[in-house]
Coordinates of C-alpha atoms in Angstrom, one line a residue:
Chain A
X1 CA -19.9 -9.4 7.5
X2 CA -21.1 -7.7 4.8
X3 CA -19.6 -7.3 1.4
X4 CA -20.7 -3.9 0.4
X5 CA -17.3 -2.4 1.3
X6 CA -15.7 -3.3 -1.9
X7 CA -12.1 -1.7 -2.7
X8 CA -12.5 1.3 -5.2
X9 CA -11.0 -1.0 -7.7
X10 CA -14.1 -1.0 -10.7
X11 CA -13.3 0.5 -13.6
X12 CA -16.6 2.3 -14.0
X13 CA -17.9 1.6 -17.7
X14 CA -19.1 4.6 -20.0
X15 CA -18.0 6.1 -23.2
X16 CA -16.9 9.5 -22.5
X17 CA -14.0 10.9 -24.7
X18 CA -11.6 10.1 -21.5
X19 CA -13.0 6.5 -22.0
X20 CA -12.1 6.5 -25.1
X21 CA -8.3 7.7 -24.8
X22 CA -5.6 5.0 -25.3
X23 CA -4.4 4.1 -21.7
X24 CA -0.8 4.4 -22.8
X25 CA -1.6 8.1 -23.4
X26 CA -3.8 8.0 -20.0
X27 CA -0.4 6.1 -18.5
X28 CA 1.7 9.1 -19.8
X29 CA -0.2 11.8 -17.8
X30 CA -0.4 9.9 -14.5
X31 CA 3.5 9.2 -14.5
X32 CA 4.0 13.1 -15.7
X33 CA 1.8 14.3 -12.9
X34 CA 3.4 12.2 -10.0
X35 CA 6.8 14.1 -11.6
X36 CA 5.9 17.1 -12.2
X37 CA 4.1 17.0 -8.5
X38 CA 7.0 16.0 -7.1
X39 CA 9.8 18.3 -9.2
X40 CA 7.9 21.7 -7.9
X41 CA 6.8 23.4 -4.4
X42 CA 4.9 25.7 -6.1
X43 CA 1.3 25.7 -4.7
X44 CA -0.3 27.3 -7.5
X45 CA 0.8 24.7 -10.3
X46 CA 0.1 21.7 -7.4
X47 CA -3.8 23.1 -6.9
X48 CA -4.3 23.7 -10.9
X49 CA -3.2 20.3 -11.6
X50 CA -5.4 18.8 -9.0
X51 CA -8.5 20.8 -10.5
X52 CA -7.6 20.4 -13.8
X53 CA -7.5 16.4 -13.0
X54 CA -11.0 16.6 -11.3
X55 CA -12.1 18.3 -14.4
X56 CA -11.5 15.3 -16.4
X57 CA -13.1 12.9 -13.5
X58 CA -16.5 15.2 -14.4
X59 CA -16.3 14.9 -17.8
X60 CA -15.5 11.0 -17.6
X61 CA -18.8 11.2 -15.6
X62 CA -17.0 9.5 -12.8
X63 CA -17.7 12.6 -10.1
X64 CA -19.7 10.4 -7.4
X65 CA -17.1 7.3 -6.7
X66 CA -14.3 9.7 -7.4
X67 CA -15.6 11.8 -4.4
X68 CA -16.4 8.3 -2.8
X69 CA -12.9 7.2 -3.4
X70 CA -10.8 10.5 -2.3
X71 CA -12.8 10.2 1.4
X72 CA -9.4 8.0 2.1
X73 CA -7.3 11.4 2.4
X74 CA -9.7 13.3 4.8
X75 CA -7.8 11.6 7.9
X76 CA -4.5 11.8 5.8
X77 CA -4.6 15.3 4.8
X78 CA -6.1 16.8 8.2
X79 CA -3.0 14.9 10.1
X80 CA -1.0 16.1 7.4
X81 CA -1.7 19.7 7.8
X82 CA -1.9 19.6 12.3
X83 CA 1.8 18.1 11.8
X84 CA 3.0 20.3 9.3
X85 CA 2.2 23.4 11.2
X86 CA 3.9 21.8 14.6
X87 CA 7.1 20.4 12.7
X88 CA 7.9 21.6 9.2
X89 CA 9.9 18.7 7.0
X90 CA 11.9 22.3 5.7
X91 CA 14.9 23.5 6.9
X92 CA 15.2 25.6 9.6
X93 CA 14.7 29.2 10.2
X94 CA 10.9 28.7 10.8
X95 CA 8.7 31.6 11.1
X96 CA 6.1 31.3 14.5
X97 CA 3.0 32.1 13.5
X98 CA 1.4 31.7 16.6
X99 CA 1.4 28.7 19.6
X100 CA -2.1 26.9 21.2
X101 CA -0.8 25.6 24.7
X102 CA 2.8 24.0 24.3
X103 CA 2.6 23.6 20.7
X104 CA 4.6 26.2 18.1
X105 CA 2.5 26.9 15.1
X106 CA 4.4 27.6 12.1
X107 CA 3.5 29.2 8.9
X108 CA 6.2 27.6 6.4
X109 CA 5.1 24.5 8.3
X110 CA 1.5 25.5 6.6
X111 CA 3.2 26.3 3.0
X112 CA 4.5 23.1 2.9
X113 CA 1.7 21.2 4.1
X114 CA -0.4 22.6 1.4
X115 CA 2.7 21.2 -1.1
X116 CA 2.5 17.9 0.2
X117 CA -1.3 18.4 0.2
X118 CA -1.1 19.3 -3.8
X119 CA 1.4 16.8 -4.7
X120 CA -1.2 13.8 -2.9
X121 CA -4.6 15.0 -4.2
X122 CA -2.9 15.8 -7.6
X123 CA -1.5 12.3 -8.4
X124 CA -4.4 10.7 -6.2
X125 CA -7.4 11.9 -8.3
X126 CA -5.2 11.7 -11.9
X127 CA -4.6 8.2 -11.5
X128 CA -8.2 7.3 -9.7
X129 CA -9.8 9.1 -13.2
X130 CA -7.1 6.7 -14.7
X131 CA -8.4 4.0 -12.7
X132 CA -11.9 4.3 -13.5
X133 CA -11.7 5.2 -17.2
X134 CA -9.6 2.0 -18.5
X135 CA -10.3 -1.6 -18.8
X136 CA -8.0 -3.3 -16.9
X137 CA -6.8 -6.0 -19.4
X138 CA -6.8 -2.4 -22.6
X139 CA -4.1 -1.3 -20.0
X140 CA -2.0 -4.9 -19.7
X141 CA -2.8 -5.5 -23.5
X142 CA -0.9 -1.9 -24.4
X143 CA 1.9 -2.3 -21.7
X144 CA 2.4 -6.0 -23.4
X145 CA 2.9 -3.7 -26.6
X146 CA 5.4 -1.7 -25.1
X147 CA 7.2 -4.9 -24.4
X148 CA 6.8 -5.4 -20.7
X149 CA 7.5 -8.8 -19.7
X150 CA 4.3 -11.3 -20.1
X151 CA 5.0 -12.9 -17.3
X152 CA 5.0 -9.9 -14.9
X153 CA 2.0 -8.6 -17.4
X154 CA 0.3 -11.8 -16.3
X155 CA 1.0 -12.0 -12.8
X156 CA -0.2 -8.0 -11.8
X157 CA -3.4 -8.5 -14.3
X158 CA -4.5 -11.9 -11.9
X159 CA -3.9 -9.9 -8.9
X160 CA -7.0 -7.6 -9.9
X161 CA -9.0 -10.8 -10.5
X162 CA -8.1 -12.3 -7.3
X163 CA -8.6 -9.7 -5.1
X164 CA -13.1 -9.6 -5.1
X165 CA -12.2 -13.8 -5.4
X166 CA -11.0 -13.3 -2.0
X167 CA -13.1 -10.4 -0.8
X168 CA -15.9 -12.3 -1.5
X169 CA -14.1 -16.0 0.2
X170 CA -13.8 -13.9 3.6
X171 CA -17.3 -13.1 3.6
X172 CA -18.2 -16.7 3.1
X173 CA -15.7 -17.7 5.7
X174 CA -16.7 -15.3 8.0
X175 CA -20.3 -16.5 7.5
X176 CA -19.4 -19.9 8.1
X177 CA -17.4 -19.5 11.2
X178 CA -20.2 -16.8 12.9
X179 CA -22.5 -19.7 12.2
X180 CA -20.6 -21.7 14.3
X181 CA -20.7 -19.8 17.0
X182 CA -16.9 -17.7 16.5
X183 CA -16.6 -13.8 17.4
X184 CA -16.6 -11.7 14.3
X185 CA -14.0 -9.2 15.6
X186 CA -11.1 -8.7 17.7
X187 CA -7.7 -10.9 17.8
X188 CA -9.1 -13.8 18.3
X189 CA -10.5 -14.1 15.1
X190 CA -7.8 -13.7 13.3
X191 CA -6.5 -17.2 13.1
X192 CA -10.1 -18.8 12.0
X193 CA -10.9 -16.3 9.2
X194 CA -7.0 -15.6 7.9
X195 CA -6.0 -19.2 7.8
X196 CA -8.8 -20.8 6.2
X197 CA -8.6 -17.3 3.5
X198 CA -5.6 -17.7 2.7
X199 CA -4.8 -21.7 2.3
X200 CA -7.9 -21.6 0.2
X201 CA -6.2 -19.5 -1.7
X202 CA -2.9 -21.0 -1.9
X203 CA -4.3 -24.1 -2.5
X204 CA -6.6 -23.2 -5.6
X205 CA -2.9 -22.3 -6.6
X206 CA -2.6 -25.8 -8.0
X207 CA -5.5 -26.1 -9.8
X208 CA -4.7 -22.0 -12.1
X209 CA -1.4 -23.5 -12.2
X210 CA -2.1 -27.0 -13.7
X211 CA -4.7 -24.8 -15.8
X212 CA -1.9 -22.5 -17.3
X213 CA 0.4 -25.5 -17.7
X214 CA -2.4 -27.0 -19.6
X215 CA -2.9 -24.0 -22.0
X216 CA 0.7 -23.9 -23.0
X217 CA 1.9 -21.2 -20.3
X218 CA 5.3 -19.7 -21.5
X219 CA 5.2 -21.5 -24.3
X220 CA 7.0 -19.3 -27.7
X221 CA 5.0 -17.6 -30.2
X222 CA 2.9 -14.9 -30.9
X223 CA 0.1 -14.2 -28.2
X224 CA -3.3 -12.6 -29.2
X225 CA -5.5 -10.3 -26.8
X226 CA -9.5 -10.5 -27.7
X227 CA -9.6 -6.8 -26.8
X228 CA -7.5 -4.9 -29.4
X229 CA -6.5 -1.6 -28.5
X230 CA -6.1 0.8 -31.8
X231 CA -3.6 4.1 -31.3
X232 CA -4.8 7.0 -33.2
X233 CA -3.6 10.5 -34.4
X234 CA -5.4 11.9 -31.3
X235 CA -3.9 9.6 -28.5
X236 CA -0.5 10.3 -29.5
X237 CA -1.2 14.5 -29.6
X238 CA -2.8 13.9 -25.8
X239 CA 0.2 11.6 -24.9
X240 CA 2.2 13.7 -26.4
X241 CA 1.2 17.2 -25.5
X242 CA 0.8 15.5 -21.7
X243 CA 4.5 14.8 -22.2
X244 CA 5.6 18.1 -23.2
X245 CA 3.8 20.4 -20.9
X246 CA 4.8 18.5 -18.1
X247 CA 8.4 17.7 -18.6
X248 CA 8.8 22.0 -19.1
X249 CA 7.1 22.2 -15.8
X250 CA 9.0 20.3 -14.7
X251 CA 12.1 21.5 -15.9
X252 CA 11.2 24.9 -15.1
X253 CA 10.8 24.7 -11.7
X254 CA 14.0 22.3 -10.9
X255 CA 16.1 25.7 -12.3
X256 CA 14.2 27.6 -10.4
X257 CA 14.8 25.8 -6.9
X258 CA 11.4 23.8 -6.8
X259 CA 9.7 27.1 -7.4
X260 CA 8.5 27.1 -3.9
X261 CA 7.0 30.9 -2.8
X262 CA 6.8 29.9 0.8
X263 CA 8.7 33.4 1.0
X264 CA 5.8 35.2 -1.1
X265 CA 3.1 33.8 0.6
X266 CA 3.0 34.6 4.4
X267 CA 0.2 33.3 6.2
X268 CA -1.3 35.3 8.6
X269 CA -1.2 34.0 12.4
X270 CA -4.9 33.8 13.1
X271 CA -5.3 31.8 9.7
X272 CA -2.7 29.1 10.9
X273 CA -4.3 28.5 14.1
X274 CA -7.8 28.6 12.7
X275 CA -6.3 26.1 10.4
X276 CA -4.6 23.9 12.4
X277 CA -7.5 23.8 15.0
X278 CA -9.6 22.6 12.0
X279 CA -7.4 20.4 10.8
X280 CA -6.8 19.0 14.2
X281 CA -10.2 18.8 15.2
X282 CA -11.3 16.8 11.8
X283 CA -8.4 14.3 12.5
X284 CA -10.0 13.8 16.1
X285 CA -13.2 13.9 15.2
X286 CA -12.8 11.3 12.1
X287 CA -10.7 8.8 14.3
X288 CA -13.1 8.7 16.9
X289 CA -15.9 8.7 14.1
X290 CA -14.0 5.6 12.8
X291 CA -13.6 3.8 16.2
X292 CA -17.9 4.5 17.6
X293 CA -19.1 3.8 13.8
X294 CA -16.7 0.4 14.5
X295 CA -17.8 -0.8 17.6
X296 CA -21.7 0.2 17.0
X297 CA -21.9 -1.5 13.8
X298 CA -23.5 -4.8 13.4
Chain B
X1 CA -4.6 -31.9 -4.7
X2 CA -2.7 -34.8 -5.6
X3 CA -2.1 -34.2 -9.4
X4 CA -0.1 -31.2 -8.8
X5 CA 3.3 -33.2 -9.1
X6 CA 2.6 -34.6 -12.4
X7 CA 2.6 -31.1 -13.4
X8 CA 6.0 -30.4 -11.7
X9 CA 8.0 -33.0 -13.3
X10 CA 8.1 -31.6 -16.9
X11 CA 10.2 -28.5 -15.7
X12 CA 13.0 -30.3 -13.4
X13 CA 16.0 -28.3 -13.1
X14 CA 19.4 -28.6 -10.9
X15 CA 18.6 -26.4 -7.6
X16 CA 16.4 -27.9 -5.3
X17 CA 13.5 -25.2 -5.0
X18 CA 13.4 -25.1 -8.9
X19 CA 11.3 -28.5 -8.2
X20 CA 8.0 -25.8 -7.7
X21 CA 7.2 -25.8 -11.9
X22 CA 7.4 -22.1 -13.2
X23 CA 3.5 -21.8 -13.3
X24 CA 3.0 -22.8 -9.6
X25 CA 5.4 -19.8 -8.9
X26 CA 3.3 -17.9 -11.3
X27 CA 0.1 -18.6 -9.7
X28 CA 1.3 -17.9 -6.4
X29 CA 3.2 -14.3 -6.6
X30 CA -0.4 -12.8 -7.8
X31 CA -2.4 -14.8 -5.2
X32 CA 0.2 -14.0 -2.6
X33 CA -0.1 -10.0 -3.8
X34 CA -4.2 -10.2 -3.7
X35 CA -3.7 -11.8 -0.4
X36 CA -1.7 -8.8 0.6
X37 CA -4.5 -6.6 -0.4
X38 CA -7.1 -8.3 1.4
X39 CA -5.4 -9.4 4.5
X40 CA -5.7 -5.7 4.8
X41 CA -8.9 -5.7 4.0
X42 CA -9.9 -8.3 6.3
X43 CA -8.1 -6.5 9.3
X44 CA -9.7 -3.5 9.1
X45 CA -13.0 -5.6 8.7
X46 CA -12.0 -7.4 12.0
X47 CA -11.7 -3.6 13.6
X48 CA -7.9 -4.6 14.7
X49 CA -5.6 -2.4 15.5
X50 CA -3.1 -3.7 13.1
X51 CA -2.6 -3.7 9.3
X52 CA -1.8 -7.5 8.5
X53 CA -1.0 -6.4 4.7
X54 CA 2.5 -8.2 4.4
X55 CA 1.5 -12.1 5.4
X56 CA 1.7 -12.4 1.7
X57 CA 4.9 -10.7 1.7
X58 CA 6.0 -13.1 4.5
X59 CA 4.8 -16.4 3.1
X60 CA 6.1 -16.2 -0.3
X61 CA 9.4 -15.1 1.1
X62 CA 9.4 -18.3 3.3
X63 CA 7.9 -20.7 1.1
X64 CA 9.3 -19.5 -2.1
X65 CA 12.3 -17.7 -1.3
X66 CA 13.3 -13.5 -0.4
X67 CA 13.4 -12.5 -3.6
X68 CA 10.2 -14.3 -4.9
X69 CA 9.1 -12.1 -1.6
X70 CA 10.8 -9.2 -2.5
X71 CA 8.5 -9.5 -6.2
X72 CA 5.4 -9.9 -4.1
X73 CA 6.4 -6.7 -2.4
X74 CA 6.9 -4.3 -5.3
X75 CA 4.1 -6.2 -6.9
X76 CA 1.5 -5.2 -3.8
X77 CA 2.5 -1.8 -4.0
X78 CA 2.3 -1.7 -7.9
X79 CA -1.1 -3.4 -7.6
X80 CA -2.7 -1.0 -4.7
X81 CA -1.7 2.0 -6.7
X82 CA -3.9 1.0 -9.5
X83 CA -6.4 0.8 -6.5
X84 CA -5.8 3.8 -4.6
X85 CA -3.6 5.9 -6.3
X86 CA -0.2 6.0 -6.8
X87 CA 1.0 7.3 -3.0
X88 CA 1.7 4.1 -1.8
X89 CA 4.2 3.4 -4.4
X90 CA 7.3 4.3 -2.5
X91 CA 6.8 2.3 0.5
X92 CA 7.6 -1.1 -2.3
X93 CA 10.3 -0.7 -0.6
X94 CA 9.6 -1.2 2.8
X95 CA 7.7 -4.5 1.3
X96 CA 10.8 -5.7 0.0
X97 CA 13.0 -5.0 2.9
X98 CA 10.5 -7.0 4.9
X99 CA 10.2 -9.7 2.4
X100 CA 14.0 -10.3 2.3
X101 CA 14.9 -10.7 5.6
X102 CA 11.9 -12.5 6.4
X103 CA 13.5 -14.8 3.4
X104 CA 16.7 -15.0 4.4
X105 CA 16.1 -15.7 7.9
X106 CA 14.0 -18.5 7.4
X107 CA 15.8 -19.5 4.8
X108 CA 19.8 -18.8 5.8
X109 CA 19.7 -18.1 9.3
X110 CA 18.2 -20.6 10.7
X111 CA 16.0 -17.6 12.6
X112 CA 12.9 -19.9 11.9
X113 CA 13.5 -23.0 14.4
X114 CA 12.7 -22.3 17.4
X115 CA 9.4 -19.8 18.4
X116 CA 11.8 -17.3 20.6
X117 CA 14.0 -17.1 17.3
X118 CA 11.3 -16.3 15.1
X119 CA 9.9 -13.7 17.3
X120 CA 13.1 -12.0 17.0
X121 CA 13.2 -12.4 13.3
X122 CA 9.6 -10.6 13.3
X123 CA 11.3 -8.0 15.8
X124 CA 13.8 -7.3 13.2
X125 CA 11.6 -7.0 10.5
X126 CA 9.3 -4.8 12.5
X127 CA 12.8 -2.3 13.3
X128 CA 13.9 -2.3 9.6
X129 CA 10.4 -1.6 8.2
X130 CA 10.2 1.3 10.8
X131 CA 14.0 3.0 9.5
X132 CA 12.8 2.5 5.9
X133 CA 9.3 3.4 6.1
X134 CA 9.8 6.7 8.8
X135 CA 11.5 8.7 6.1
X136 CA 9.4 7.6 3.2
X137 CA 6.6 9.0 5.3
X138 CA 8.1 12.0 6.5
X139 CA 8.9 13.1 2.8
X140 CA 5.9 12.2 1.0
X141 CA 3.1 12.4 3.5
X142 CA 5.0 15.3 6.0
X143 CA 4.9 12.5 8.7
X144 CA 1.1 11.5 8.8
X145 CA -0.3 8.3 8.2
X146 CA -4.2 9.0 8.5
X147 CA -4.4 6.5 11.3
X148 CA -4.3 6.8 15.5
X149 CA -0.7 6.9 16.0
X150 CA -0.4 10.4 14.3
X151 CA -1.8 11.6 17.6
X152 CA 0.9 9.9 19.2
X153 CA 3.4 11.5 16.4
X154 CA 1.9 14.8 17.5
X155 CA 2.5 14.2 21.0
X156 CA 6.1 13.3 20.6
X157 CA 6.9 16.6 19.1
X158 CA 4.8 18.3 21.4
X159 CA 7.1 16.9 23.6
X160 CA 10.2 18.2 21.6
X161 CA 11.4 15.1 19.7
X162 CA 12.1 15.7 15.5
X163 CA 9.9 15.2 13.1
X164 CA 11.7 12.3 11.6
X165 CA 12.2 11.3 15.3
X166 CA 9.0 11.5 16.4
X167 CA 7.7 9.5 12.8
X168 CA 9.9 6.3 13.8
X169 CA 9.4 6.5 17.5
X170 CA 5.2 6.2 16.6
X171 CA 6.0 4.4 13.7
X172 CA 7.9 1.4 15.6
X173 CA 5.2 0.9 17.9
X174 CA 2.3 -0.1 15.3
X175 CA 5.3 -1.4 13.1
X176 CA 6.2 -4.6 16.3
X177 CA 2.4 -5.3 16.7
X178 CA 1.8 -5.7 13.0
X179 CA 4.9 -7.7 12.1
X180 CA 5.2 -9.5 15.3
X181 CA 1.9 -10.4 14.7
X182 CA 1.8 -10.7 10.7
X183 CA 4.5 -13.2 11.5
X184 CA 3.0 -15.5 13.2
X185 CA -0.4 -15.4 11.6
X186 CA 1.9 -16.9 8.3
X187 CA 3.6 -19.3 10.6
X188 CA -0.1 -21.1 11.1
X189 CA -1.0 -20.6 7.5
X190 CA 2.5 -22.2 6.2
X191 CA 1.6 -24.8 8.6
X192 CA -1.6 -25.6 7.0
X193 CA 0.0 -25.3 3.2
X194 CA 0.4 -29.1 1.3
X195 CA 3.2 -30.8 2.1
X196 CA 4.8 -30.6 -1.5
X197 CA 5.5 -26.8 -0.9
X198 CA 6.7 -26.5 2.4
X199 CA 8.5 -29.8 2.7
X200 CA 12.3 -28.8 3.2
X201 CA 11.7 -25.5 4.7
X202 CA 13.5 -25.7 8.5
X203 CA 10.2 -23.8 10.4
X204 CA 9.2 -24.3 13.9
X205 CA 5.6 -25.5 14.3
X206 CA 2.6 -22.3 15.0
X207 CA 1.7 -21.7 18.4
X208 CA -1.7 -20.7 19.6
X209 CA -1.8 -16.4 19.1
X210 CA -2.4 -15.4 22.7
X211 CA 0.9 -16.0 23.9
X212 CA 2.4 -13.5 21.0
X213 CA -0.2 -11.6 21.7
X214 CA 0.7 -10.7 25.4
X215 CA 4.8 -11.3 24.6
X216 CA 3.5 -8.2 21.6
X217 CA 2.2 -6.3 24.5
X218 CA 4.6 -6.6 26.5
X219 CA 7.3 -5.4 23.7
X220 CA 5.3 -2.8 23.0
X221 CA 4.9 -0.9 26.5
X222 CA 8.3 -2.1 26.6
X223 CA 9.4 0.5 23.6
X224 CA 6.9 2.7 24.4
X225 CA 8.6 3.9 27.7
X226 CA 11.9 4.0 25.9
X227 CA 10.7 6.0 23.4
X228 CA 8.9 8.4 25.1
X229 CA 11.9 8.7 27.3
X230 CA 14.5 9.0 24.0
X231 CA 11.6 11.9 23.0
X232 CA 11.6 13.5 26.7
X233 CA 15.4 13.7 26.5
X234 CA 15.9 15.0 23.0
X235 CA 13.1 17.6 24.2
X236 CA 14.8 18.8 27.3
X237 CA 18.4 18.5 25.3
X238 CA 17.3 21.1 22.8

C-alpha cells in the first residue's frame, strides 16, 4: 500500500501576502462566504465569489494542489447537476425543458443545480486557500485568543497531528500483514488492518496522556505559544471589509427572496439535455474510472 | 501499559467512569476523531464498498460514554472541514446522532449483550443516520453524494419516487452496510482495548465478520426490494 495518497491536509508554506494575513481575518471570510453562499440563489454573486476565491488561491501560489484538491467535486458536482435536472429540490410548478427516454428534464432543476453548484465550489475553494495558507497551530494560537476553550483548542489541533501518525501506521500494518501472506483488499481485510490501527492507537493513548499529565495538563496560569501571531492595521481592514461586504450581501438578497433569477434566466431545451447528458456521462464515466483504476492497481 | 493507573488516581471523583483521569479522555477524543478520518481513509484504500468513518464515533461512545461520542462527532466533522472544506460540516449531526444511541444503547439499554441485540442497535443507527443525513443531503448537495448509489438515486426517481424519497431509499442501503458493519468492526477493536478502559462496560464478545457480513447482505436485498417497491408505488400513485 502505498502512502502517496496523502489527505490534502498540508498547509503549503510560502510567503505571499495571503500568507501573511492573520488567520482570524482569513477565518472571517471563510465563515462569511459559507453565509453569504448560503443566504442568496443568485448565480451571478455564487460564480463571482468562487472566482474571486480562486483568484486569491493564484496569488497565494497555491494553483496546482488547489486544482489537485477540488478533483473531489467532479463526481459530486456532475451527480449534482444529472439529479437536479430530473428532480428539482424547488417547489413545484417545474418548467420541462425537454425528456431523454423516461426521464423529465427540467430547466429550474438546472438553475438550481448551478446554485448548489456555486454555493459548494464557493465555500470549498475559500476555505481550501484557507487551508493552505495558515499554519495550523497560527490558527489554534489566535482562536485561543478569542477565548475558545483550551481544551477543545487542544484536542482538534492533535487530531491534525494524528491523522499522517496513522496514515503512515496503516501503511506499515498493511506491509506487515501482506508480508505475511494476508489479502490487501476486500472485507476480509478489514479486521487485520482496522484492529491492529486502531488499538495502536488507542493504546499510545496512555503514554500522550501520562505525557500531558506530566507537563501539568489543565493546570491554571497563563499559557505561552512559540509562534506569536501579531494583528495589524491591515488584518483588521481585510477582516473587516470581508465582514461588511458580505453581511450586505447577505442582507440584500434575504429582502429580496434569496435573489434567485431562476425566472430571468431560462435555459434553453437543447442546452439542458446537452448538459445533463454531460453531466451524466462524467458521473458514469468517473465511477467506472474509479472502480477499473481500483481493481487494476497494484 | 501498566503505569497508566498511577496516573488515574490523582483525579478520583464520585461517578464511576470519572475513574478515566481528564487527560486520558483528552487524548482519546482527538485520537478517536483522527481515527474517524482515516478509518476512511483506509476503506477506501481497501477498495470497499463502505465508508467505515464513524468506528471512532462508535468506540468512544461505548467506551467513554454518548456524549464523549457525540464530541468525537462534531469534532470529525470540524476537523475534515479544515481538510476538505467546509461541506461536510452539517452532517456533525448525523455523527452525533449516531454516537448517542450507539452510547446509550450500550450503555442504558442493554442493546450490547447479546450479538442479535447489537445488530439491531447497528440497524437503528443505520435508520436514524439515513432520516438525518437524507435531508442534509438533499438541501446542501441537491441529493448527490459523488459515490455509486446516486445512480441508484437517479433510478428511483426515474421510477417516480421524490427526491427526498428517493435520497433515503439509496441512502439507507449504503447507510445498513456501513453501520452494520462499522459496528462490529469496533466490537473487535473494544475487545482488544486494555482492560482498565473497557472493564464495566456490559458488551457481548466480537464475532468473526463473515457471518455479519452475509446477515448485512441479506438485510440489504432485504430493503432493497422494499424500497424499490415503496418507489414503484409512489411512482404509479402519482
Amino acid at each position: 500500500m502505498t502512502m502517496t495518497t496523502a489527505l490534502p491536509i498540508a498547509m503549503i508554506p510560502g510567503d505571499s501576502v495571503i500568507h501573511r494575513i492573520n488567520p482570524i481575518a482569513k477565518l472571517v471570510w471563510v465563515v462569511g462566504y459559507i453565509v453569504l453562499a448560503f443566504s442568496t440563489q443568485n448565480i451571478f454573486i455564487l460564480a463571482s465569489m468562487a472566482v474571486f476565491a480562486f483568484l486569491l488561491g493564484i496569488v497565494a501560489g497555491v494553483l496546482k494542489p488547489l486544482l489537485k484538491a477540488m478533483i473531489i467535486l467532479v463526481p459530486i458536482g456532475s451527480s449534482l447537476l444529472a439529479l437536479q435536472i430530473i428532480a428539482p429540490a424547488v417547489e413545484r410548478p417545474w418548467t420541462l425543458a425537454g425528456s431523454i427516454g423516461p426521464l423529465s428534464l427540467y430547466g429550474d432543476g438546472l438553475y438550481y443545480g448551478f446554485v448548489l453548484l456555486g454555493r459548494v465550489v464557493a465555500s470549498l475553494i475559500i476555505a481550501l486557500v484557507m487551508v493552505m495558507t495558515t499554519h495550523p497551530s497560527d490558527l489554534f494560537t489566535s482562536l485561543a485568543k478569542l477565548k475558545m476553550p483550551y481544551t477543545l483548542n487542544f484536542m482538534l489541533a492533535m487530531t491534525l497531528q494524528l491523522i499522517p501518525v496513522f496514515q503512515r501506521e496503516f501503511g506499515v500494518i498493511m506491509s506487515a500483514q501482506k508480508s505475511r501472506g494476508m489479502k490487501g483488499t476486500g472485507f476480509s481485510a478489514v479486521l487485520p488492518s482496522f484492529v491492529p490501527v486502531f488499538v495502536g492507537a488507542i493504546e499510545r493513548v496512555q503514554q500522550l496522556s501520562i505525557s500531558l499529565e506530566s507537563r501539568g495538563f489543565g493546570s491554571d496560569g497563563h499559557k505561552t505559544s512559540y509562534r506569536q501571531v501579531r494583528v495589524r492595521v491591515r488584518d483588521w481592514i481585510i477582516g473587516g471589509l470581508g465582514a461588511v461586504l458580505i453581511v450586505g450581501l447577505s442582507v440584500y438578497s434575504i429582502i429580496r427572496g434569496t435573489w434567485s433569477l431562476s425566472g430571468e434566466i431560462v435555459f434553453s431545451g437543447a442546452f439542458v439535455t446537452t448538459l445533463f447528458a454531460i453531466a451524466a456521462l462524467t458521473f458514469f464515466g468517473f465511477i467506472a474510472f474509479t472502480i477499473i483504476y481500483g481493481f487494476t492497481r497494484k | 501499559m501498566s503505569t497508566a493507573p498511577a496516573a488515574a488516581t490523582p483525579k478520583k471523583s464520585k461517578t464511576a467512569r470519572a475513574k478515566l483521569p481528564t487527560t486520558l479522555i483528552v487524548t482519546l477524543v482527538p485520537v478517536c476523531v483522527a481515527l474517524n478520518i482515516v478509518g476512511g481513509y483506509i476503506a477506501s484504500a481497501l477498495r470497499l464498498p463502505v465508508y467505515l468513518d464513524m468506528i471512532g464515533t462508535a468506540i468512544s461512545a461505548i467506551v467513554l460514554g454518548p456524549w464523549w461520542g457525540a464530541l468525537v462527532g462534531v469534532l470529525t466533522n470540524t476537523g475534515s472541514a479544515l481538510i476538505s472544506g467546509p461541506v461536510s460540516l452539517p452532517f456533525a449531526i448525523v455523527n452525533v446522532v449516531g454516537a448517542l444511541l450507539w452510547g446509550y444503547g450500550v450503555r442504558s439499554w442493554g442493546l450490547g449483550r447479546t450479538i442479535p441485540k447489537f445488530f439491531l442497535l447497528n440497524v437503528i443507527v443505520a435508520v436514524a443516520c439515513t432520516i438525518v443525513a437524507a435531508p442534509i443531503i438533499v438541501l446542501v448537495f441537491g441529493g448527490a453524494t459523488g459515490n455509486g448509489a446516486d445512480a441508484l438515486t437517479g433510478t428511483f426517481l426515474a421510477v417516480g419516487q421524490n427526491l427526498v424519497g428517493s435520497v433515503f431509499s439509496s441512502n439507507i442501503l449504503t447507510s445498513l452496510a456501513d453501520k452494520i458493519i462499522g459496528g462490529f468492526v469496533a466490537l473487535a477493536i473494544i475487545e482488544a482495548l486494555p482492560k482498565s478502559l473497557t472493564a464495566d462496560i456490559d458488551i457481548v464478545k466480537a464475532t468473526p465478520l463473515k457471518g455479519i457480513l452475509l446477515a448485512v447482505a441479506g438485510i440489504v436485498i432485504g430493503v432493497l426490494i422494499v424500497v424499490v417497491f415503496l418507489a414503484i408505488t409512489a411512482g404509479s400513485g402519482s
